[in-house]
CSV table of C-alpha atoms in Angstrom, one decimal:
chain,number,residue,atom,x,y,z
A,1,UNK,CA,0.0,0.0,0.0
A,2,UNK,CA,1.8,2.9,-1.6
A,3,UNK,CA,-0.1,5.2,1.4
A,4,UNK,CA,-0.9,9.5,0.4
A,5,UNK,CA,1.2,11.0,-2.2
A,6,UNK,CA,1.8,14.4,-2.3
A,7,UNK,CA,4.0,17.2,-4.8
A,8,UNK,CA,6.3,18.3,-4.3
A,9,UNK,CA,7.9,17.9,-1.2
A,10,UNK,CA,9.7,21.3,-1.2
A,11,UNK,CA,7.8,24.2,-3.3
A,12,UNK,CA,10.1,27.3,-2.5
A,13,UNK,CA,8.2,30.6,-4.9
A,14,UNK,CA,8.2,34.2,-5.0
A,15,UNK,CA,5.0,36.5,-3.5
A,16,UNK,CA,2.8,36.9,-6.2
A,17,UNK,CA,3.3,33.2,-8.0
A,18,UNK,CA,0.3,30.3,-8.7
A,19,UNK,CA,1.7,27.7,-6.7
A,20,UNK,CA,-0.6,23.7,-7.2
A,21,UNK,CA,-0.2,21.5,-4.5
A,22,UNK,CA,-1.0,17.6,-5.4
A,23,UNK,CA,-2.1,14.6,-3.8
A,24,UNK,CA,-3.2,11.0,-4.4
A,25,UNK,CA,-5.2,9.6,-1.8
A,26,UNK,CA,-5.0,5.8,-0.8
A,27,UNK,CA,-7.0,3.9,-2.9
A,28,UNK,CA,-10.4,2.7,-1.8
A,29,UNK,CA,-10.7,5.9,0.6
A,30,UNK,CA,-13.6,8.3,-0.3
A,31,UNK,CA,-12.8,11.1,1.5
A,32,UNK,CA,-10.2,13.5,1.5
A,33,UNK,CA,-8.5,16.3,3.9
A,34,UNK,CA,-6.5,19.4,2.8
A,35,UNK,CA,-4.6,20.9,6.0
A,36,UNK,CA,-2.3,23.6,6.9
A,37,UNK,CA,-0.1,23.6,9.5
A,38,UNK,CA,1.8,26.6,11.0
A,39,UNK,CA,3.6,27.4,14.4
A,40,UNK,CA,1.6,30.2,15.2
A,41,UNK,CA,-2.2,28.3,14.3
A,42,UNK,CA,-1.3,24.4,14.1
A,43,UNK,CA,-3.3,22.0,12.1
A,44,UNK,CA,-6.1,23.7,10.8
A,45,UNK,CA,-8.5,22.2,8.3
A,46,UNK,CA,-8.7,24.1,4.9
A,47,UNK,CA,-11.6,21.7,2.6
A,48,UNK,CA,-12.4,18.6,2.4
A,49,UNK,CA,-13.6,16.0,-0.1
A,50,UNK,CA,-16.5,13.0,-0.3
A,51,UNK,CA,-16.6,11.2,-3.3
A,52,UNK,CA,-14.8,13.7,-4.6
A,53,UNK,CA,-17.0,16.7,-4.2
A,54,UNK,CA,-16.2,19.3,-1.7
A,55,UNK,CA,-18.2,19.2,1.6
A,56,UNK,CA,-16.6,21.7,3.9
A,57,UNK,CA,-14.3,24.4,2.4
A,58,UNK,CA,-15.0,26.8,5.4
A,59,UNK,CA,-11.4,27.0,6.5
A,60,UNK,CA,-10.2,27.8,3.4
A,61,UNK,CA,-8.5,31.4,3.9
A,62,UNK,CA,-9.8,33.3,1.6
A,63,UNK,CA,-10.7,33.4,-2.4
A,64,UNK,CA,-7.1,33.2,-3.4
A,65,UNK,CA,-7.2,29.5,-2.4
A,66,UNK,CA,-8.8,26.9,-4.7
A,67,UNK,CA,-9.1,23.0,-4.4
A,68,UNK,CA,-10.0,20.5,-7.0
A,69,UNK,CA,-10.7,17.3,-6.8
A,70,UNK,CA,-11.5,15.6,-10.4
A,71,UNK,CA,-11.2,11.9,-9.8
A,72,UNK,CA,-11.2,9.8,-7.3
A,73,UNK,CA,-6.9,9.3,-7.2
A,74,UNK,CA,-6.5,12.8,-7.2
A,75,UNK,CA,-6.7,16.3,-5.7
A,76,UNK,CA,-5.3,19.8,-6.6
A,77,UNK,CA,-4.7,22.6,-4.3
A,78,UNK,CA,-3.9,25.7,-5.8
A,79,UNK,CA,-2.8,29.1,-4.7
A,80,UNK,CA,-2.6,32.3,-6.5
A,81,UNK,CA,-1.4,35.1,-6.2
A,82,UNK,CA,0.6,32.8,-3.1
A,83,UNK,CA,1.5,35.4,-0.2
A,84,UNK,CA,4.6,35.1,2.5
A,85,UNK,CA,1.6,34.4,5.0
A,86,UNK,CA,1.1,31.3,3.4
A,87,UNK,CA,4.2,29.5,3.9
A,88,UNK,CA,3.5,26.3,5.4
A,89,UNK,CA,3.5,23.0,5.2
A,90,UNK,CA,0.5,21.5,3.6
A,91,UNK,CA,-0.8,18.1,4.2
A,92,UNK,CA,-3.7,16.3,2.0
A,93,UNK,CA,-5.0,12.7,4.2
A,94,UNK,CA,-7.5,10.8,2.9
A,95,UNK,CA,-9.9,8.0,4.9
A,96,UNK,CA,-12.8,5.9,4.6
A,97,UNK,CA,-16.0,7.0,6.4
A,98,UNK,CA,-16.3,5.3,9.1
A,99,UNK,CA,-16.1,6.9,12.3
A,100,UNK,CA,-13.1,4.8,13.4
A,101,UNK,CA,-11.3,5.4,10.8
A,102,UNK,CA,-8.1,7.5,10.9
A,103,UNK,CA,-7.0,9.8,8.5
A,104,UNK,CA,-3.7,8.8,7.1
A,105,UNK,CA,-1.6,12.0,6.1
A,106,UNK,CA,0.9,12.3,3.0
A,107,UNK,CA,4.5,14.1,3.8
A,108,UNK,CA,3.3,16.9,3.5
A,109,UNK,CA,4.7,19.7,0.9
A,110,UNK,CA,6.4,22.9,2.5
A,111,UNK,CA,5.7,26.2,1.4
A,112,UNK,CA,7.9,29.0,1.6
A,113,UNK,CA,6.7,32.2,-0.1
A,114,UNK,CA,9.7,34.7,0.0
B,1,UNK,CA,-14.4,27.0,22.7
B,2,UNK,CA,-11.4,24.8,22.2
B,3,UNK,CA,-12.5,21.0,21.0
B,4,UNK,CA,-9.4,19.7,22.0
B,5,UNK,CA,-7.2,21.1,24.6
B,6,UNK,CA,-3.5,19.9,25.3
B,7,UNK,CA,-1.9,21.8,28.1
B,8,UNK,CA,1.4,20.7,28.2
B,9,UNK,CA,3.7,22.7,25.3
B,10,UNK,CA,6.3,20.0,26.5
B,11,UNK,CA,7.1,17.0,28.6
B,12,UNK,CA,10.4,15.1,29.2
B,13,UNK,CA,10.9,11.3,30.3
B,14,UNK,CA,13.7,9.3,31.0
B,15,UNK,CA,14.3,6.8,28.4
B,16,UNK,CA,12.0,3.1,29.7
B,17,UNK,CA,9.8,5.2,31.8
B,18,UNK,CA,6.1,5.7,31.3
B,19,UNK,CA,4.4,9.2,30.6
B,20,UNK,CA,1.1,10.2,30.6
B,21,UNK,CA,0.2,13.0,27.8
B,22,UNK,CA,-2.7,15.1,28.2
B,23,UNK,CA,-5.8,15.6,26.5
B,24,UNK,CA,-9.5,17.2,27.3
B,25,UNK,CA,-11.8,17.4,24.7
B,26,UNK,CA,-15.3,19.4,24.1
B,27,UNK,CA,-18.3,18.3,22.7
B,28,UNK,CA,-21.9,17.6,23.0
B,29,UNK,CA,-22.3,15.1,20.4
B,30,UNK,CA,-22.4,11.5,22.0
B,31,UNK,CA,-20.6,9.6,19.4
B,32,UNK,CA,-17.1,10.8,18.9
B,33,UNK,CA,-13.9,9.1,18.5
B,34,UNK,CA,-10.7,10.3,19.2
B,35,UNK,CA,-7.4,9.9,18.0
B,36,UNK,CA,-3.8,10.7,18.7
B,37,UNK,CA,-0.9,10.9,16.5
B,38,UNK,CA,2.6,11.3,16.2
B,39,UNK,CA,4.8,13.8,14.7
B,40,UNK,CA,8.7,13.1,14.7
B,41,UNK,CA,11.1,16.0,13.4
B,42,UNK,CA,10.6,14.4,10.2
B,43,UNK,CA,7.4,16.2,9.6
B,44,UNK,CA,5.2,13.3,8.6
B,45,UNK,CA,1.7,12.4,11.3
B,46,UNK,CA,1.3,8.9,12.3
B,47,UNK,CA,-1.5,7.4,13.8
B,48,UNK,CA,-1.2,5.9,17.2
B,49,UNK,CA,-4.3,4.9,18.6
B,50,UNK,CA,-8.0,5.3,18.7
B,51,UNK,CA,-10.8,5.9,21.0
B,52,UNK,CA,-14.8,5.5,20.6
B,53,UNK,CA,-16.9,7.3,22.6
B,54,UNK,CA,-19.3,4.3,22.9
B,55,UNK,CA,-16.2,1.7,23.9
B,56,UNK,CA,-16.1,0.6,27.6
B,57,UNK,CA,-12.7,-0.5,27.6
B,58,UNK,CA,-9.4,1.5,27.1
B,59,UNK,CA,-7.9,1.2,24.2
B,60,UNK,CA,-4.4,-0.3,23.5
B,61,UNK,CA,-1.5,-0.7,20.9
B,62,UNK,CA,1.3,-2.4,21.7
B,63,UNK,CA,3.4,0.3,24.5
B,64,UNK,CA,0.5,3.2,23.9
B,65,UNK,CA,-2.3,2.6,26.0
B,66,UNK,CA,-5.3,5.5,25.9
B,67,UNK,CA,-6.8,6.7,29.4
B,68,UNK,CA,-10.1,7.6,28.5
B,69,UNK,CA,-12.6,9.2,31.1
B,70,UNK,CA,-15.6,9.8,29.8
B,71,UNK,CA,-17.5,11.7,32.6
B,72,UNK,CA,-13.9,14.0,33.1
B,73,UNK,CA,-13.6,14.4,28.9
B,74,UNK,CA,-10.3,13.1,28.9
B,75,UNK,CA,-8.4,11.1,26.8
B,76,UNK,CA,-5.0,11.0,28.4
B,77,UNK,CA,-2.3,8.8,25.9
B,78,UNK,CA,0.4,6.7,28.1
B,79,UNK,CA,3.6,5.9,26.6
B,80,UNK,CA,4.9,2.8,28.3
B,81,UNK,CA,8.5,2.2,28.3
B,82,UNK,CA,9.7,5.1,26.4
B,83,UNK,CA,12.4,4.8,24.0
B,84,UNK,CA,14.7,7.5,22.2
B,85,UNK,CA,12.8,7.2,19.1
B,86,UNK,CA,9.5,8.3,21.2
B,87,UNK,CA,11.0,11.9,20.8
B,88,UNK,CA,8.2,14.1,18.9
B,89,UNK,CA,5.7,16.2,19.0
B,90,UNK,CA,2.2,14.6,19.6
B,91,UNK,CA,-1.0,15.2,19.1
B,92,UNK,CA,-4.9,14.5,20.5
B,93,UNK,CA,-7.8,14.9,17.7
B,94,UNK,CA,-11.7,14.1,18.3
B,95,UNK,CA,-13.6,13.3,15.3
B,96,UNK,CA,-17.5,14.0,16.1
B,97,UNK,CA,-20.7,12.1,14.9
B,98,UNK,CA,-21.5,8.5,14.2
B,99,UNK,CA,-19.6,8.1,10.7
B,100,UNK,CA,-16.4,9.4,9.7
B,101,UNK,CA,-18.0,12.1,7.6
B,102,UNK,CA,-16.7,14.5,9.8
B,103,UNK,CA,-13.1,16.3,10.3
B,104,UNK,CA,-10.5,15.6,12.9
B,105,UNK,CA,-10.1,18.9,15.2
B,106,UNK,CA,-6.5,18.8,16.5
B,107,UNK,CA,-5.0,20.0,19.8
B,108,UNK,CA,-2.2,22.0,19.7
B,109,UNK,CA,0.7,18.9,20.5
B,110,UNK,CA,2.8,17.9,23.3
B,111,UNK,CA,6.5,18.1,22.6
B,112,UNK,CA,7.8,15.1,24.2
B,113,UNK,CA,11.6,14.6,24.7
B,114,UNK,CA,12.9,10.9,25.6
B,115,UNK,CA,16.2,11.8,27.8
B,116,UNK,CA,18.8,8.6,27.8
């Protein structure tokens, strides 16, 4: 079981810049979590997917974030025009919906916006 | 109000003793589960353990054992015999309702250093 993949690990960009996050979710898993994680605010929850549609995208900041989710082994997260105040690090998890089941994170892909 | 509250920024242990890692929780919802995971310096978040709301035993995997009071809203994680490689930052998240439609809310972690 290959586990959550996520692009790039490292994403390093200029304020200003589109910057696309990535993920593939474990296979099998219907749902799927975008969330940021900062020193100052921890892990906050930005969207997240069921069957690929988007359920709750209440925590995402404002309009200059997007997510996309067009299949079922893959999820987008895109930011533009990115912002120093963005750099983080970015995890996608995905799960299956039971109510015991954990989310299983990807590596996570850090941000720095310079 | 905080869902789940850890208030210890840090802890320390001497390597092959047990610690206890505190976490209180918030909600009104009777079916929750809760969770705790691990976070070495490596960056990537583990999953230790789980807790259902409705289970009337503690939970248990392998050396991490989960001290849940329900009446208290706790759900305290003990680390038995702590090794070096226990060294991380960890945290408590509660998942509420009866499927797993739901987010996990995190804490804000317990930094726990394993002394030899």
């Amino acid at each position: 079981d290959a586990g959550v993949i996520q692009s790039p690990r490292h994403e390093v960009t200029e304020m200003g810049q589109e910057v696309t996050l990535r993920c593939k979710p474990i296979s099998g898993h219907d749902y799927l979590f975008w969330y940021r994680q900062t020193m100052m605010r921890g892990l906050e929850l930005l969207i997240y997917f069921n069957n690929n549609v988007p359920i709750d995208d209440s925590g995402m900041p404002e309009d200059r974030f997007s997510a996309k989710m067009p299949n079922a082994s893959f999820s987008t997260l895109k930011i533009q025009p990115s912002e120093p105040r963005d750099s983080a690090v970015y995890f996608c998890a995905s799960s299956l919906g039971r109510n015991n089941s954990p989310l299983h994170f990807g590596n996570g892909t850090r941000l720095t916006v310079t | 109000a905080q869902k789940i509250t850890q208030t210890q920024p840090g802890m320390f242990v001497q390597e092959k003793e047990a610690v206890t890692l505190d976490c209180t929780y918030d909600t009104s919802d009777p079916s929750y589960g809760l969770f705790w995971y691990k976070q070495p310096s490596s960056g990537e978040m583990i999953f230790l353990i789980y807790q259902g709301s409705y289970d009337q035993q503690n939970a248990t995997e392998g050396r991490y054992s989960l001290n849940f009071q329900k009446a208290r809203k706790s759900a305290n994680l003990v680390i038995s015999a702590s090794q070096l490689g226990d060294s991380a930052m960890y945290f408590c998240a509660m998942r509420e309702g009866r499927t797993g439609a739901n987010n996990l809310f995190f804490g804000t972690g317990t930094r726990l250093t394993v002394i030899p």
